[in-house]
Tab-separated table of C-alpha atoms in Angstrom:
chain	number	residue	atom	x	y	z
A	1187	UNK	CA	46.841	16.266	38.868
A	1188	UNK	CA	45.830	19.515	37.288
A	1189	UNK	CA	47.802	21.323	34.610
A	1190	UNK	CA	47.825	25.097	34.150
A	1191	UNK	CA	45.360	24.724	31.277
A	1192	UNK	CA	42.887	22.840	33.493
A	1193	UNK	CA	43.098	25.451	36.241
A	1194	UNK	CA	42.547	28.180	33.629
A	1195	UNK	CA	39.475	26.292	32.380
A	1196	UNK	CA	37.998	25.947	35.863
A	1197	UNK	CA	38.555	29.613	36.725
A	1198	UNK	CA	37.181	30.950	33.429
A	1199	UNK	CA	34.130	28.661	33.343
A	1200	UNK	CA	33.338	29.557	36.970
A	1201	UNK	CA	33.616	33.251	36.126
A	1202	UNK	CA	31.307	32.680	33.143
A	1203	UNK	CA	28.806	30.828	35.321
A	1204	UNK	CA	28.859	33.776	37.715
A	1205	UNK	CA	27.727	36.076	34.890
A	1206	UNK	CA	24.972	33.634	33.962
A	1207	UNK	CA	23.850	33.577	37.596
A	1208	UNK	CA	23.949	37.395	37.791
A	1209	UNK	CA	22.046	37.662	34.499
A	1210	UNK	CA	19.377	35.234	35.747
A	1211	UNK	CA	19.011	37.109	39.047
A	1212	UNK	CA	18.653	40.333	37.056
A	1213	UNK	CA	16.058	38.743	34.767
A	1214	UNK	CA	14.002	37.733	37.795
A	1215	UNK	CA	14.480	40.821	39.961
A	1216	UNK	CA	14.742	43.851	37.664
A	1217	UNK	CA	11.620	46.024	37.525
A	1218	UNK	CA	10.881	46.452	33.800
A	1219	UNK	CA	11.523	44.817	30.431
A	1220	UNK	CA	14.357	47.106	29.294
A	1221	UNK	CA	16.470	46.529	32.420
A	1222	UNK	CA	15.719	42.803	32.216
A	1223	UNK	CA	17.022	42.813	28.629
A	1224	UNK	CA	20.163	44.539	29.901
A	1225	UNK	CA	20.717	41.752	32.444
A	1226	UNK	CA	20.120	39.061	29.833
A	1227	UNK	CA	22.650	40.372	27.328
A	1228	UNK	CA	25.373	40.356	29.980
A	1229	UNK	CA	24.886	36.607	30.397
A	1230	UNK	CA	25.097	36.119	26.621
A	1231	UNK	CA	28.202	38.258	26.080
A	1232	UNK	CA	30.392	37.832	29.115
A	1233	UNK	CA	29.010	34.634	30.554
A	1234	UNK	CA	29.201	32.579	27.373
A	1235	UNK	CA	32.391	34.407	26.333
A	1236	UNK	CA	34.183	33.334	29.496
A	1237	UNK	CA	32.843	29.778	29.268
A	1238	UNK	CA	34.095	29.520	25.660
A	1239	UNK	CA	37.429	31.058	26.625
A	1240	UNK	CA	37.742	28.523	29.414
A	1241	UNK	CA	36.907	25.613	27.132
A	1242	UNK	CA	39.424	26.641	24.428
A	1243	UNK	CA	42.393	24.788	26.022
A	1244	UNK	CA	40.213	21.641	26.154
A	1245	UNK	CA	39.076	21.996	22.534
A	1246	UNK	CA	39.600	19.248	19.997
A	1247	UNK	CA	42.445	20.869	18.023
A	1248	UNK	CA	42.447	24.192	16.186
A	1249	UNK	CA	39.215	23.468	14.287
A	1250	UNK	CA	37.383	22.580	17.506
A	1251	UNK	CA	38.476	25.872	19.075
A	1252	UNK	CA	37.388	27.751	15.972
A	1253	UNK	CA	33.925	26.153	16.239
A	1254	UNK	CA	33.647	27.199	19.879
A	1255	UNK	CA	34.509	30.793	19.010
A	1256	UNK	CA	32.046	30.668	16.116
A	1257	UNK	CA	29.307	29.531	18.517
A	1258	UNK	CA	30.076	32.468	20.805
A	1259	UNK	CA	30.040	34.973	17.923
A	1260	UNK	CA	26.753	33.602	16.562
A	1261	UNK	CA	25.096	33.727	19.980
A	1262	UNK	CA	26.379	37.311	20.355
A	1263	UNK	CA	24.885	38.260	17.007
A	1264	UNK	CA	21.559	36.550	17.706
A	1265	UNK	CA	21.366	37.861	21.284
A	1266	UNK	CA	22.115	41.433	20.299
A	1267	UNK	CA	19.551	41.315	17.479
A	1268	UNK	CA	16.834	39.806	19.668
A	1269	UNK	CA	17.467	42.411	22.385
A	1270	UNK	CA	17.155	45.207	19.778
A	1271	UNK	CA	13.986	43.741	18.276
A	1272	UNK	CA	12.327	43.308	21.695
A	1273	UNK	CA	13.352	46.828	22.747
A	1274	UNK	CA	11.940	48.206	19.491
A	1275	UNK	CA	8.631	46.398	20.100
A	1276	UNK	CA	8.523	47.810	23.641
A	1277	UNK	CA	9.066	51.350	22.370
A	1278	UNK	CA	6.340	50.964	19.767
A	1279	UNK	CA	3.945	49.837	22.477
A	1280	UNK	CA	4.728	52.933	24.543
A	1281	UNK	CA	5.603	53.333	28.218
A	1282	UNK	CA	3.811	51.033	30.688
A	1283	UNK	CA	0.798	52.596	32.413
B	1490	UNK	CA	26.021	10.118	43.570
B	1491	UNK	CA	28.442	11.785	41.170
B	1492	UNK	CA	28.029	15.415	40.163
B	1493	UNK	CA	27.013	14.348	36.623
B	1494	UNK	CA	24.205	12.208	38.013
B	1495	UNK	CA	23.013	15.080	40.153
B	1496	UNK	CA	22.968	17.342	37.056
B	1497	UNK	CA	21.043	14.692	35.080
B	1498	UNK	CA	18.414	14.387	37.809
B	1499	UNK	CA	18.176	18.191	38.014
B	1500	UNK	CA	17.731	18.326	34.222
B	1501	UNK	CA	14.980	15.697	34.388
B	1502	UNK	CA	13.083	17.669	37.034
B	1503	UNK	CA	13.584	20.877	35.060
B	1504	UNK	CA	12.030	19.237	31.964
B	1505	UNK	CA	9.062	18.029	34.051
B	1506	UNK	CA	8.698	21.443	35.669
B	1507	UNK	CA	8.710	23.301	32.346
B	1508	UNK	CA	6.232	20.770	30.912
B	1509	UNK	CA	3.865	21.330	33.845
B	1510	UNK	CA	4.259	25.101	33.560
B	1511	UNK	CA	3.469	24.943	29.816
B	1512	UNK	CA	0.259	23.026	30.458
B	1513	UNK	CA	-0.766	25.362	33.271
B	1514	UNK	CA	-0.023	28.576	31.291
B	1515	UNK	CA	-3.165	30.585	30.594
B	1516	UNK	CA	-2.197	32.553	27.499
B	1517	UNK	CA	-1.373	30.666	24.307
B	1518	UNK	CA	1.724	32.789	23.725
B	1519	UNK	CA	3.128	31.984	27.190
B	1520	UNK	CA	2.479	28.293	26.613
B	1521	UNK	CA	4.322	28.429	23.274
B	1522	UNK	CA	7.388	29.995	24.903
B	1523	UNK	CA	7.222	27.257	27.548
B	1524	UNK	CA	7.062	24.646	24.767
B	1525	UNK	CA	10.152	26.080	23.034
B	1526	UNK	CA	12.113	26.042	26.312
B	1527	UNK	CA	10.888	22.488	26.916
B	1528	UNK	CA	12.176	21.467	23.468
B	1529	UNK	CA	15.616	22.951	24.111
B	1530	UNK	CA	15.866	21.207	27.494
B	1531	UNK	CA	14.754	17.970	25.843
B	1532	UNK	CA	17.563	18.403	23.308
B	1533	UNK	CA	19.987	18.571	26.265
B	1534	UNK	CA	18.469	15.330	27.607
B	1535	UNK	CA	19.105	13.647	24.241
B	1536	UNK	CA	22.716	14.898	24.346
B	1537	UNK	CA	23.083	13.308	27.792
B	1538	UNK	CA	21.714	10.042	26.332
B	1539	UNK	CA	24.425	10.294	23.629
B	1540	UNK	CA	21.738	10.598	20.933
B	1541	UNK	CA	23.234	13.594	19.116
B	1542	UNK	CA	21.200	13.069	15.924
B	1543	UNK	CA	17.952	13.190	17.912
B	1544	UNK	CA	19.195	16.190	19.893
B	1545	UNK	CA	19.939	18.127	16.679
B	1546	UNK	CA	16.532	17.283	15.248
B	1547	UNK	CA	14.712	18.145	18.479
B	1548	UNK	CA	16.467	21.529	18.716
B	1549	UNK	CA	15.976	22.376	15.020
B	1550	UNK	CA	12.470	21.012	14.345
B	1551	UNK	CA	10.829	20.280	17.692
B	1552	UNK	CA	11.854	23.539	19.291
B	1553	UNK	CA	12.914	25.823	16.436
B	1554	UNK	CA	10.621	25.495	13.436
B	1555	UNK	CA	7.621	24.224	15.426
B	1556	UNK	CA	8.192	27.118	17.849
B	1557	UNK	CA	7.966	29.666	15.022
B	1558	UNK	CA	4.877	27.920	13.666
B	1559	UNK	CA	3.162	27.960	17.073
B	1560	UNK	CA	4.137	31.573	17.796
B	1561	UNK	CA	2.564	32.741	14.541
B	1562	UNK	CA	-0.519	30.640	15.337
B	1563	UNK	CA	-0.739	32.162	18.838
B	1564	UNK	CA	-0.446	35.691	17.419
B	1565	UNK	CA	-3.196	34.972	14.879
B	1566	UNK	CA	-5.478	33.623	17.630
B	1567	UNK	CA	-4.855	36.529	19.983
B	1568	UNK	CA	-7.964	38.454	18.952
B	1569	UNK	CA	-10.311	35.604	19.861
B	1570	UNK	CA	-8.350	34.394	22.888
B	1571	UNK	CA	-10.115	36.459	25.564
B	1572	UNK	CA	-13.434	35.041	24.403
B	1573	UNK	CA	-12.131	31.476	24.559
B	1574	UNK	CA	-10.835	31.938	28.102
B	1575	UNK	CA	-14.432	32.087	29.320
B	1576	UNK	CA	-15.257	28.713	27.874
B	1577	UNK	CA	-14.990	26.101	30.579
B	1578	UNK	CA	-15.360	22.383	30.279
B	1579	UNK	CA	-17.960	20.726	32.433
B	1580	UNK	CA	-16.878	18.606	35.391
B	1581	UNK	CA	-17.678	15.260	33.719
B	1582	UNK	CA	-15.413	15.668	30.631
B	1583	UNK	CA	-12.654	16.951	32.886
B	1584	UNK	CA	-12.848	13.911	35.123
B	1585	UNK	CA	-12.833	11.608	32.084
B	1586	UNK	CA	-9.777	13.412	30.653
B	1587	UNK	CA	-7.970	13.206	33.988
B	1588	UNK	CA	-8.764	9.499	34.306
B	1589	UNK	CA	-7.533	8.823	30.743
B	1590	UNK	CA	-4.310	10.724	31.399
B	1591	UNK	CA	-3.730	8.829	34.625
B	1592	UNK	CA	-4.266	5.461	32.925
B	1593	UNK	CA	-1.930	6.384	30.053
B	1594	UNK	CA	0.759	7.678	32.442
B	1595	UNK	CA	0.470	4.599	34.670
B	1596	UNK	CA	0.700	2.249	31.673
B	1597	UNK	CA	3.782	4.070	30.357
B	1598	UNK	CA	5.387	4.026	33.798
B	1599	UNK	CA	4.686	0.296	34.181
B	1600	UNK	CA	6.253	-0.450	30.785
B	1601	UNK	CA	9.357	1.664	31.549
B	1602	UNK	CA	9.827	0.125	34.988
B	1603	UNK	CA	9.312	-3.372	33.607
B	1604	UNK	CA	12.000	-3.106	30.917
B	1605	UNK	CA	14.769	-5.712	31.103
B	1606	UNK	CA	18.161	-4.425	32.194
B	1607	UNK	CA	20.271	-4.350	30.094
B	1608	UNK	CA	17.588	-3.674	27.476
B	1609	UNK	CA	17.210	-5.559	24.215
B	1610	UNK	CA	19.261	-3.841	21.536
B	1611	UNK	CA	19.758	-4.063	17.801
B	1612	UNK	CA	22.747	-1.727	17.903
B	1613	UNK	CA	25.382	-4.379	17.008
B	1614	UNK	CA	23.262	-5.549	14.038
B	1615	UNK	CA	22.810	-1.913	12.976
B	1616	UNK	CA	26.535	-1.247	13.075
B	1617	UNK	CA	27.690	-4.445	11.393
B	1618	UNK	CA	26.824	-3.649	7.730
B	1619	UNK	CA	27.985	-0.013	7.985
B	1620	UNK	CA	31.254	-0.665	6.138
B	1621	UNK	CA	29.361	-2.372	3.304
B	1622	UNK	CA	27.170	0.724	2.944
B	1623	UNK	CA	30.170	3.047	3.143
B	1624	UNK	CA	28.613	4.941	6.062
B	1625	UNK	CA	29.974	5.827	9.497
B	1626	UNK	CA	26.764	6.956	11.172
B	1627	UNK	CA	24.466	4.107	12.162
B	1628	UNK	CA	21.513	6.525	12.503
B	1629	UNK	CA	21.797	7.545	8.858
B	1630	UNK	CA	22.020	3.871	7.901
B	1631	UNK	CA	18.815	3.140	9.830
B	1632	UNK	CA	17.022	6.098	8.265
B	1633	UNK	CA	18.060	5.741	4.635
B	1634	UNK	CA	18.966	2.064	4.303
B	1635	UNK	CA	17.320	-0.299	6.817
B	1636	UNK	CA	14.025	1.510	7.103
B	1637	UNK	CA	14.191	3.641	3.979
B	1638	UNK	CA	10.518	3.034	3.286
B	1639	UNK	CA	9.460	4.822	6.512
B	1640	UNK	CA	11.731	7.766	5.777
B	1641	UNK	CA	10.339	8.055	2.256
B	1642	UNK	CA	6.778	8.054	3.567
B	1643	UNK	CA	7.730	10.740	6.099
B	1644	UNK	CA	8.745	12.965	3.224
B	1645	UNK	CA	5.438	12.260	1.485
B	1646	UNK	CA	3.636	13.260	4.703
B	1647	UNK	CA	5.470	16.621	4.638
B	1648	UNK	CA	4.219	17.286	1.100
B	1649	UNK	CA	0.706	16.312	2.164
B	1650	UNK	CA	0.965	18.753	5.068
B	1651	UNK	CA	1.813	21.579	2.646
B	1652	UNK	CA	-1.149	20.614	0.436
B	1653	UNK	CA	-3.338	20.663	3.552
B	1654	UNK	CA	-2.175	24.183	4.484
B	1655	UNK	CA	-2.573	25.446	0.916
B	1656	UNK	CA	-6.074	24.023	0.649
B	1657	UNK	CA	-7.159	26.564	3.294
B	1658	UNK	CA	-6.659	29.282	0.688
B	1659	UNK	CA	-9.700	30.960	-0.863
B	1660	UNK	CA	-10.339	30.394	-4.566
B	1661	UNK	CA	-9.464	33.993	-5.361
B	1662	UNK	CA	-6.022	33.716	-3.743
B	1663	UNK	CA	-5.175	30.274	-5.145
B	1664	UNK	CA	-1.675	30.267	-6.583
B	1665	UNK	CA	-0.979	33.552	-4.776
B	1666	UNK	CA	1.404	34.820	-2.146
B	1667	UNK	CA	1.639	34.026	1.545
B	1668	UNK	CA	3.583	35.418	4.457
B	1669	UNK	CA	4.987	38.870	5.165
B	1670	UNK	CA	5.085	41.395	2.329
B	1671	UNK	CA	8.385	42.750	1.070
B	1672	UNK	CA	9.292	46.273	2.138
B	1673	UNK	CA	11.006	48.671	-0.283
B	1674	UNK	CA	13.272	50.026	2.438
B	1675	UNK	CA	14.359	47.765	5.269
B	1676	UNK	CA	16.602	48.777	8.104
B	1677	UNK	CA	17.277	47.914	11.694
B	1678	UNK	CA	18.820	44.960	13.465
B	1679	UNK	CA	16.579	42.230	12.023
B	1680	UNK	CA	17.322	43.254	8.420
B	1681	UNK	CA	21.024	43.340	9.310
B	1682	UNK	CA	20.852	39.812	10.754
B	1683	UNK	CA	18.876	38.570	7.766
B	1684	UNK	CA	21.608	39.806	5.430
B	1685	UNK	CA	24.552	38.624	7.522
B	1686	UNK	CA	23.415	35.207	8.737
B	1687	UNK	CA	22.124	33.288	5.661
B	1688	UNK	CA	25.531	32.780	3.965
B	1689	UNK	CA	26.902	31.360	7.220
B	1690	UNK	CA	23.765	29.321	7.875
B	1691	UNK	CA	23.803	27.818	4.381
B	1692	UNK	CA	27.428	26.719	4.791
B	1693	UNK	CA	26.701	25.157	8.190
B	1694	UNK	CA	23.563	23.441	6.814
B	1695	UNK	CA	25.458	21.926	3.863
B	1696	UNK	CA	28.182	20.819	6.261
B	1697	UNK	CA	25.615	19.097	8.480
B	1698	UNK	CA	24.073	17.293	5.487
B	1699	UNK	CA	27.475	16.220	4.197
B	1700	UNK	CA	28.864	14.891	7.493
B	1701	UNK	CA	25.520	13.148	8.159
B	1702	UNK	CA	26.854	10.028	6.437
B	1703	UNK	CA	29.571	9.560	9.057
B	1704	UNK	CA	28.720	11.754	12.043
B	1705	UNK	CA	25.608	13.222	13.664
B	1706	UNK	CA	23.694	15.301	11.138
B	1707	UNK	CA	21.742	14.661	7.978
B	1708	UNK	CA	19.080	15.859	5.584
B	1709	UNK	CA	16.454	16.774	8.141
B	1710	UNK	CA	18.708	18.813	10.389
B	1711	UNK	CA	20.408	20.556	7.451
B	1712	UNK	CA	17.070	21.203	5.766
B	1713	UNK	CA	15.663	22.691	8.981
B	1714	UNK	CA	18.656	25.071	9.182
B	1715	UNK	CA	18.155	26.140	5.559
B	1716	UNK	CA	14.477	26.787	6.215
B	1717	UNK	CA	15.397	28.835	9.299
B	1718	UNK	CA	17.542	31.021	7.059
B	1719	UNK	CA	14.649	31.429	4.622
B	1720	UNK	CA	12.325	32.348	7.502
B	1721	UNK	CA	14.710	35.022	8.810
B	1722	UNK	CA	14.817	36.642	5.367
B	1723	UNK	CA	10.991	36.484	5.137
B	1724	UNK	CA	10.504	37.925	8.644
B	1725	UNK	CA	12.937	40.770	8.024
B	1726	UNK	CA	10.790	41.457	4.937
B	1727	UNK	CA	13.806	41.577	2.652
B	1728	UNK	CA	12.060	39.234	0.234
B	1729	UNK	CA	8.655	37.714	-0.335
B	1730	UNK	CA	7.999	33.998	-0.352
B	1731	UNK	CA	7.402	32.728	-3.917
B	1732	UNK	CA	3.798	32.430	-5.073
B	1733	UNK	CA	2.568	28.908	-4.408
B	1734	UNK	CA	1.774	28.527	-8.101
B	1735	UNK	CA	5.430	28.790	-9.085
B	1736	UNK	CA	6.646	25.692	-10.875
B	1737	UNK	CA	10.169	25.678	-9.341
B	1738	UNK	CA	8.746	25.814	-5.815
B	1739	UNK	CA	6.504	22.834	-6.457
B	1740	UNK	CA	9.363	20.895	-8.056
B	1741	UNK	CA	11.545	21.630	-5.000
B	1742	UNK	CA	8.771	20.497	-2.650
B	1743	UNK	CA	8.312	17.098	-4.253
B	1744	UNK	CA	11.930	16.531	-5.302
B	1745	UNK	CA	12.848	14.577	-2.131
B	1746	UNK	CA	10.109	11.948	-2.245
B	1747	UNK	CA	10.228	11.713	-6.071
B	1748	UNK	CA	13.973	11.061	-6.161
B	1749	UNK	CA	13.635	8.634	-3.243
B	1750	UNK	CA	10.823	6.758	-4.994
B	1751	UNK	CA	12.647	6.709	-8.358
B	1752	UNK	CA	15.778	5.245	-6.783
B	1753	UNK	CA	13.621	2.798	-4.864
B	1754	UNK	CA	12.070	1.591	-8.123
B	1755	UNK	CA	15.505	1.464	-9.796
B	1756	UNK	CA	16.416	-0.923	-6.990
B	1757	UNK	CA	14.230	-3.552	-8.715
B	1758	UNK	CA	16.423	-3.424	-11.803
B	1759	UNK	CA	19.859	-2.938	-10.242
B	1760	UNK	CA	19.790	-4.592	-6.852
B	1761	UNK	CA	16.864	-6.988	-6.884
B	1762	UNK	CA	14.307	-5.223	-4.701
B	1763	UNK	CA	12.406	-2.047	-3.877
B	1764	UNK	CA	14.710	0.481	-2.213
B	1765	UNK	CA	17.663	-1.893	-2.428
B	1766	UNK	CA	20.945	-0.164	-3.134
B	1767	UNK	CA	23.544	-1.634	-5.548
B	1768	UNK	CA	26.463	-3.221	-3.672
B	1769	UNK	CA	29.550	-1.016	-3.326
B	1770	UNK	CA	27.638	1.938	-4.666
B	1771	UNK	CA	25.385	2.582	-1.685
B	1772	UNK	CA	26.999	5.701	-0.266
B	1773	UNK	CA	26.820	7.870	-3.414
B	1774	UNK	CA	23.189	6.844	-3.854
B	1775	UNK	CA	22.394	7.681	-0.214
B	1776	UNK	CA	24.095	11.069	-0.416
B	1777	UNK	CA	22.229	11.751	-3.681
B	1778	UNK	CA	18.894	11.029	-1.972
B	1779	UNK	CA	19.861	13.142	1.045
B	1780	UNK	CA	20.622	16.181	-1.144
B	1781	UNK	CA	17.115	16.169	-2.610
B	1782	UNK	CA	15.539	15.440	0.751
B	1783	UNK	CA	17.324	18.473	2.156
B	1784	UNK	CA	15.938	20.594	-0.691
B	1785	UNK	CA	12.447	19.241	0.003
B	1786	UNK	CA	12.621	19.889	3.749
B	1787	UNK	CA	14.089	23.376	3.207
B	1788	UNK	CA	11.200	24.247	0.864
B	1789	UNK	CA	8.470	22.574	2.925
B	1790	UNK	CA	9.034	24.008	6.409
B	1791	UNK	CA	8.880	27.736	5.490
B	1792	UNK	CA	5.749	27.128	3.393
B	1793	UNK	CA	4.133	25.405	6.406
B	1794	UNK	CA	5.073	28.284	8.717
B	1795	UNK	CA	3.823	31.143	6.527
B	1796	UNK	CA	0.485	29.431	5.944
B	1797	UNK	CA	-2.032	29.586	3.092
B	1798	UNK	CA	-1.792	32.330	0.439
B	1799	UNK	CA	-3.740	35.475	1.364
B	1800	UNK	CA	-3.195	37.734	-1.671
B	1801	UNK	CA	-2.901	37.630	-5.456
B	1802	UNK	CA	0.545	37.567	-7.018
B	1803	UNK	CA	1.353	41.137	-8.092
């Protein structure tokens, strides 16, 4: 017996997994580092965002939900920073031969 | 087979695959990245084994801080790496190494396969005196109460490691500065992160230390988080690490083992034995020790990562 909240969880987590899959395919298939970074950040933002959104109804009370959202925000912050730092290093190195 | 079992088996193969890939990697930098990924996957394995304390430690120390340490080592070795690639071991030492590895792996496999099922466990005995100690987390009780002596020696080892790193300094730079230099003007995403994250990280670290008495967490995990915050600030070049001659740094480094040892000796007077805690007063004493151990770990790990001093204090 599934409640509305459970169905919401399944749909949102599946959607999030799809973005992780797409991000991984992009990471493996895209031609150069900058486009690979682009693929990776999608998995971080949307993929994890949807997974967290889906898990919110299952969270252990308000505080548990707050922790989940905090995890998502921290990963966003770290992911965005790492992408910028890597891109900066790539630019400093110059275009590939 | 349930879906969880299938995921566990997949995870196990993934760990083995990443381990093999790390060993086979040619460049040191690639191998380090493999090692970090391996550590994170291993943390997931510990979560699946319901060992959350170990998982936290593996992610924070095994993968995180050790990863940073190894990356900086790989970058330092880069110049001489091409030369080293040409060096090849002869066939005889390789065969001996392979034979030794096979024997070790076979012995380990035999022991694991030969274990009684269900295995021998001390878990009930570990949980039984928890109420007396005022703790809720059996892991913390094992670390700080039942085998406190081991934990204290571990902290001493950390201090010895720092002394070992510092002793690589030249005489001219002794007491000087190590790590990245501070920039007058810093900008960009890393500087932004290094200004935004530490307040949050410090709160989370203190939370982890505090809940360690009752839930997964503790001094080592919290201390590792604090040192990660320090490392971000150093890497963004917002601040310089203190000169290794600074008195407060040295006091912070030894505070954990010194407090631990002092309380251990007090145990003779108050509770009738080395490292014995007075009845009914164990929890405050344990939390007191953990606070100083956190300080020690938080000071030690960044000093290990940035290495020996390479310039005079300005």
